[in-house]
C-alpha atoms as a printed R data frame, in Angstrom:
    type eleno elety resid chain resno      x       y       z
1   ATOM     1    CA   UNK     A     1  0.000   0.000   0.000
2   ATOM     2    CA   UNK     A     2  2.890   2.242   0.386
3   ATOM     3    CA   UNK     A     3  4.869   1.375  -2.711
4   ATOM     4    CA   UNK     A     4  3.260   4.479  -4.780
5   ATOM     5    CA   UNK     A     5  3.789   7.001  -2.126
6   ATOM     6    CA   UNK     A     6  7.393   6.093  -1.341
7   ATOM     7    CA   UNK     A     7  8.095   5.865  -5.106
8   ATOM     8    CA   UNK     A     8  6.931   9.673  -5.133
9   ATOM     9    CA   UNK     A     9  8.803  10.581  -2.100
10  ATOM    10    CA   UNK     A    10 12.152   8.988  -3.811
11  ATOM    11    CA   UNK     A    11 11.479  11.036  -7.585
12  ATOM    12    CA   UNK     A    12 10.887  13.834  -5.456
13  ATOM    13    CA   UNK     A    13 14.798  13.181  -4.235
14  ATOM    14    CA   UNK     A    14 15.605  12.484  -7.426
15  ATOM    15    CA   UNK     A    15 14.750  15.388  -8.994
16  ATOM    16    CA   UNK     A    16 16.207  17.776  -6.121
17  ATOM    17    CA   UNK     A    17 19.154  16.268  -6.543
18  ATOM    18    CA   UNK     A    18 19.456  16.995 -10.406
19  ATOM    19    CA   UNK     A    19 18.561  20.567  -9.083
20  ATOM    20    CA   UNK     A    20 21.117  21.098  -6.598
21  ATOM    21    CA   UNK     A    21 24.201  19.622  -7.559
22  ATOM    22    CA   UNK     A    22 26.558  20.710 -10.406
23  ATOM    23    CA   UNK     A    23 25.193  19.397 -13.976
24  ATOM    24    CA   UNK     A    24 28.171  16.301 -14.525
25  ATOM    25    CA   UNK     A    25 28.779  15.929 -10.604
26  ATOM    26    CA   UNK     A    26 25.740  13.768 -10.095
27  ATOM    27    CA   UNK     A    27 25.078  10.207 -11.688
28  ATOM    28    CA   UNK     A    28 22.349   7.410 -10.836
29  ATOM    29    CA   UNK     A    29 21.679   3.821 -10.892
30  ATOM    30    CA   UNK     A    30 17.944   3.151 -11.357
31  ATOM    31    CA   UNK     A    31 16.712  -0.775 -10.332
32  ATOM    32    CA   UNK     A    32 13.302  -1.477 -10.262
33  ATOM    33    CA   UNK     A    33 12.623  -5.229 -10.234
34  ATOM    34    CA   UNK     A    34  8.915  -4.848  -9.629
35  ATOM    35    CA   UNK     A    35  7.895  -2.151 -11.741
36  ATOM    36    CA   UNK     A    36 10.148  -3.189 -14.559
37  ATOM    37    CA   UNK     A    37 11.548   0.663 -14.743
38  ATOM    38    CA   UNK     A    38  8.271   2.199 -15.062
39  ATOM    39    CA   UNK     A    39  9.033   3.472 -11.328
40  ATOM    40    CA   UNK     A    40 11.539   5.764 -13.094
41  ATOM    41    CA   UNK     A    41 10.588   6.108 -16.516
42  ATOM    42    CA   UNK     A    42  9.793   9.776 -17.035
43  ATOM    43    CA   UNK     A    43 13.502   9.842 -16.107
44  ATOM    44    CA   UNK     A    44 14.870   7.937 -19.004
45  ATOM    45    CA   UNK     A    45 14.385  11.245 -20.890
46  ATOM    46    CA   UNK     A    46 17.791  12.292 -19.255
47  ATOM    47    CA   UNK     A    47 20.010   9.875 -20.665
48  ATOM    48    CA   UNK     A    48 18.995  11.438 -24.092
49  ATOM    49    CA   UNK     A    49 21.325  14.500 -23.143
50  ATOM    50    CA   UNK     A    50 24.049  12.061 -21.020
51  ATOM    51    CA   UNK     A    51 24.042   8.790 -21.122
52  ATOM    52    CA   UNK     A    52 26.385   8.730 -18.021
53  ATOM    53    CA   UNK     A    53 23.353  10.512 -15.836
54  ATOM    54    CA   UNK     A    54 21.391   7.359 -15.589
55  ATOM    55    CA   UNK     A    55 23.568   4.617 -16.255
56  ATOM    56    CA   UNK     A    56 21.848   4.375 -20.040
57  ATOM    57    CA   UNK     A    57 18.784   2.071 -18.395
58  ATOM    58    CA   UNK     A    58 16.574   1.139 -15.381
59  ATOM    59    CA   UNK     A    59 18.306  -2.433 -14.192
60  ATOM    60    CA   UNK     A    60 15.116  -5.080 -13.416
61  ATOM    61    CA   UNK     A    61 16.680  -8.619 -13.751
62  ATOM    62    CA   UNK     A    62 18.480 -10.090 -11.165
63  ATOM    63    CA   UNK     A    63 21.438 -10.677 -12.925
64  ATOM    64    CA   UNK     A    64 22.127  -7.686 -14.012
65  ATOM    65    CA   UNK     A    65 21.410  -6.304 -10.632
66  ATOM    66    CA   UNK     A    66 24.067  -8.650  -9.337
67  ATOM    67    CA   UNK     A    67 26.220  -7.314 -12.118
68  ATOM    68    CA   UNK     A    68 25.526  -3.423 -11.785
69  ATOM    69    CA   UNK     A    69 25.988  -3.332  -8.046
70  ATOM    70    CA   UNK     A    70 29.284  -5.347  -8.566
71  ATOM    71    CA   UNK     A    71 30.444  -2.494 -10.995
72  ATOM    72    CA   UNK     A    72 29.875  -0.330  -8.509
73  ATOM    73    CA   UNK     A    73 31.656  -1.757  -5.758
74  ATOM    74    CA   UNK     A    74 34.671  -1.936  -8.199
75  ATOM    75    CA   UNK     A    75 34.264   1.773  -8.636
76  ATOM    76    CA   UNK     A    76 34.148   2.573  -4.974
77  ATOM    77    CA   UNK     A    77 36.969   0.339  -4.605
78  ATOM    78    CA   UNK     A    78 38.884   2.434  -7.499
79  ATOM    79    CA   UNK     A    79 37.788   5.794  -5.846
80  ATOM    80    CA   UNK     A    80 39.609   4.733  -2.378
81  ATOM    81    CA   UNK     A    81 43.118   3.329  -4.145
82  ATOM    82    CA   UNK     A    82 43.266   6.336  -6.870
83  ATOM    83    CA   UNK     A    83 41.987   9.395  -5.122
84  ATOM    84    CA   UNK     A    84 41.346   8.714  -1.260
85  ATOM    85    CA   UNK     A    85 44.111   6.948  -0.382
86  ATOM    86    CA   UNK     A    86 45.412   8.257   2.598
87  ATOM    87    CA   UNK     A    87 45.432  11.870   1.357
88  ATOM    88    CA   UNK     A    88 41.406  12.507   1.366
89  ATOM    89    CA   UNK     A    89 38.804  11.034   4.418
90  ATOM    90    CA   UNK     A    90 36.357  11.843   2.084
91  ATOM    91    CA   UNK     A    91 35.194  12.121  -1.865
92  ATOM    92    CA   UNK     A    92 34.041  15.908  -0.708
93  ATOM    93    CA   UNK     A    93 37.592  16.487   0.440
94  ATOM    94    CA   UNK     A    94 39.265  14.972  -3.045
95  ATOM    95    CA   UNK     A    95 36.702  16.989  -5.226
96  ATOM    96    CA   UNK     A    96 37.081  20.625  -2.953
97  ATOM    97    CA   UNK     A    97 41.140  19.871  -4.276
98  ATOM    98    CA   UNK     A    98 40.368  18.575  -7.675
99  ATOM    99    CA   UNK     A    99 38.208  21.282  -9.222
100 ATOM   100    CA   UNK     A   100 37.318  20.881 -12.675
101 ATOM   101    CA   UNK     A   101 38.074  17.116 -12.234
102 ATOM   102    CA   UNK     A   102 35.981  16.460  -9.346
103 ATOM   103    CA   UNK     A   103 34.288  12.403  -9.135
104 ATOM   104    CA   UNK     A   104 30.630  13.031  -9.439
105 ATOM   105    CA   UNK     A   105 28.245  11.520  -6.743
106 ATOM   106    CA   UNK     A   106 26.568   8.468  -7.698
107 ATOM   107    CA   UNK     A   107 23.477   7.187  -6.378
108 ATOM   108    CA   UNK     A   108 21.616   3.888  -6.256
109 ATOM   109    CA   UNK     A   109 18.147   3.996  -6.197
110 ATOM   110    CA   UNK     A   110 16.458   1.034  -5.461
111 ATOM   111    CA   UNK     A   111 12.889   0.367  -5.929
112 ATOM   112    CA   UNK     A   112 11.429  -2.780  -3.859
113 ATOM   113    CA   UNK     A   113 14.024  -3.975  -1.837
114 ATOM   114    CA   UNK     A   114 14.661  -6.805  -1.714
115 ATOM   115    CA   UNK     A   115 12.643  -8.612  -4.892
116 ATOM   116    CA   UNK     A   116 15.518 -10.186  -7.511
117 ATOM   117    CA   UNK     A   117 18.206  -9.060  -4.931
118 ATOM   118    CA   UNK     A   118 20.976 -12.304  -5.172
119 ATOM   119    CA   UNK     A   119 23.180 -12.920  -2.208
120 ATOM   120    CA   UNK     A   120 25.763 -11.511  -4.205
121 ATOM   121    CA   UNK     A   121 23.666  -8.081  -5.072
122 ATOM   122    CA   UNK     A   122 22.719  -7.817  -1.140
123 ATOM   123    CA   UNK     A   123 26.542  -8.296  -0.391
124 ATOM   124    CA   UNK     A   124 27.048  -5.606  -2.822
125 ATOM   125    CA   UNK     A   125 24.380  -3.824  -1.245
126 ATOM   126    CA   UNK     A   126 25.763  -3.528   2.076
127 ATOM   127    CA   UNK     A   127 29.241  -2.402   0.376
128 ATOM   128    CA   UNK     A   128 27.441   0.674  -0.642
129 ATOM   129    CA   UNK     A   129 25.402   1.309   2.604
130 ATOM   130    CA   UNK     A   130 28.474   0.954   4.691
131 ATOM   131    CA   UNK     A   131 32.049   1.896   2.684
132 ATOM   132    CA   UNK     A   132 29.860   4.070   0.243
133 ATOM   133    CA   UNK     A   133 29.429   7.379   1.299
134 ATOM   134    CA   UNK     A   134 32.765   8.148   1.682
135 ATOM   135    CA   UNK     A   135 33.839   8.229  -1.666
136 ATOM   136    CA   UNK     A   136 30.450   9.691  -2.647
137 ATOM   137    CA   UNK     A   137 28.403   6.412  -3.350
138 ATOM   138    CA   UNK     A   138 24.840   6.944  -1.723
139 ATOM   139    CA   UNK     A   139 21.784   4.494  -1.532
140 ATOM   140    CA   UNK     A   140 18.255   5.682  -1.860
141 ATOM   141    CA   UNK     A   141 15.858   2.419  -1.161
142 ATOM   142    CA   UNK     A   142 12.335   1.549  -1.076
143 ATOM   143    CA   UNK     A   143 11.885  -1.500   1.631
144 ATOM   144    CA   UNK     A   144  9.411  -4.230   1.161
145 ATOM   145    CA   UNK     A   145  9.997  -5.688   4.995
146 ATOM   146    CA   UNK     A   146  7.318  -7.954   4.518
147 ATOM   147    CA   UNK     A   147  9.829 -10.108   1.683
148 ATOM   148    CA   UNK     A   148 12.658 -12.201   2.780
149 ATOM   149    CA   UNK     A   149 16.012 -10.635   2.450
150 ATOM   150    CA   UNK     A   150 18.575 -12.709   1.354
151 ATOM   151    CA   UNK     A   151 20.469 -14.616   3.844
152 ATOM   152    CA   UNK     A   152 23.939 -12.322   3.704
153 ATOM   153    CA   UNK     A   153 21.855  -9.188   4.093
154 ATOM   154    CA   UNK     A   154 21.716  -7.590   7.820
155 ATOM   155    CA   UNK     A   155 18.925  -5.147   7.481
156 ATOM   156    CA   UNK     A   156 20.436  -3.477  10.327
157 ATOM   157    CA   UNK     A   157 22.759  -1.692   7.894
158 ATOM   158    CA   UNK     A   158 19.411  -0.167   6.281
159 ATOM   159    CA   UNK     A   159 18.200   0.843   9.428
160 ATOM   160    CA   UNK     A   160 21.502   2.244  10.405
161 ATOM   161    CA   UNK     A   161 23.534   3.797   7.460
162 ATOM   162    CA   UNK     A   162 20.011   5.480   6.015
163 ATOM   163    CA   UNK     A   163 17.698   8.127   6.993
164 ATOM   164    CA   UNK     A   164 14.192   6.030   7.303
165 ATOM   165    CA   UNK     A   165 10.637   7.739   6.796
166 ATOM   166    CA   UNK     A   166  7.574   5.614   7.394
């Protein structure tokens, strides 16, 4: 019964986000296993100006899920060994010295967590609730508590790393 209104609540983000930060500092990963991307349609209209703004689709499959949170955690891992390092505590830090050549944010939005979520998506998951923000790699999800997370997912780190409204 809440899916619609939390859906609203998250374009809502979405769309402040696009309004606030620097056009080409601001990317986003769309899944929406249970609405097959019409959760985030009207959105698709970006990616006609930059493909890099939405990731050139809305991810629905659980394999590709799997493989677009992996891809992910490889760039978070890349962020920490090329610019963090042991110069920067934080992407804000690296970008405030880099200028021109700041990393954009990136965000994963989820829709209906956690329907076609593998073990090795949730572990991904996790990797971007927990190690994520630091090197500007944020999670926006939609919770369906009443499904069965997968057996390496702790939804402590939801309730924990993320603002929750009800």
């Amino acid at each position: 019964a809440g899916r619609e209104p939390a859906l609203e609540f998250v374009r809502a983000i979405l769309l402040r986000l696009l309004t606030h930060i620097a056009p080409g500092r601001v990317q986003f990963t769309l899944i929406d296993p249970v609405g097959l991307g019409q959760s985030f349609s009207a959105l698709m209209h970006l990616a006609d100006f930059d493909e890099l703004l939405i990731s050139n689709r809305i991810w629905t499959d659980a394999t590709q899920i799997r493989d677009r949170l992996q891809k992910i955690t490889e760039h978070m891992e890349s962020v920490f060994q090329t610019y963090l390092r042991s110069e920067f505590e934080t992407i804000e830090q690296y970008n405030a010295a880099a200028g021109e050549v700041a990393e954009p944010y990136h965000f994963v939005v989820v829709a209906g967590f956690p329907h076609s979520f593998t073990e090795e998506a949730a572990r991904a998951l996790t990797s971007i609730l927990t190690s994520g923000p630091r090197c500007g790699v944020h999670a926006i999800v939609t919770w369906s508590p009443d499904q069965t997370t997968p057996r390496s997912f702790d939804v402590s780190n939801l309730r924990n790393c993320c603002i929750q409204f009800h």
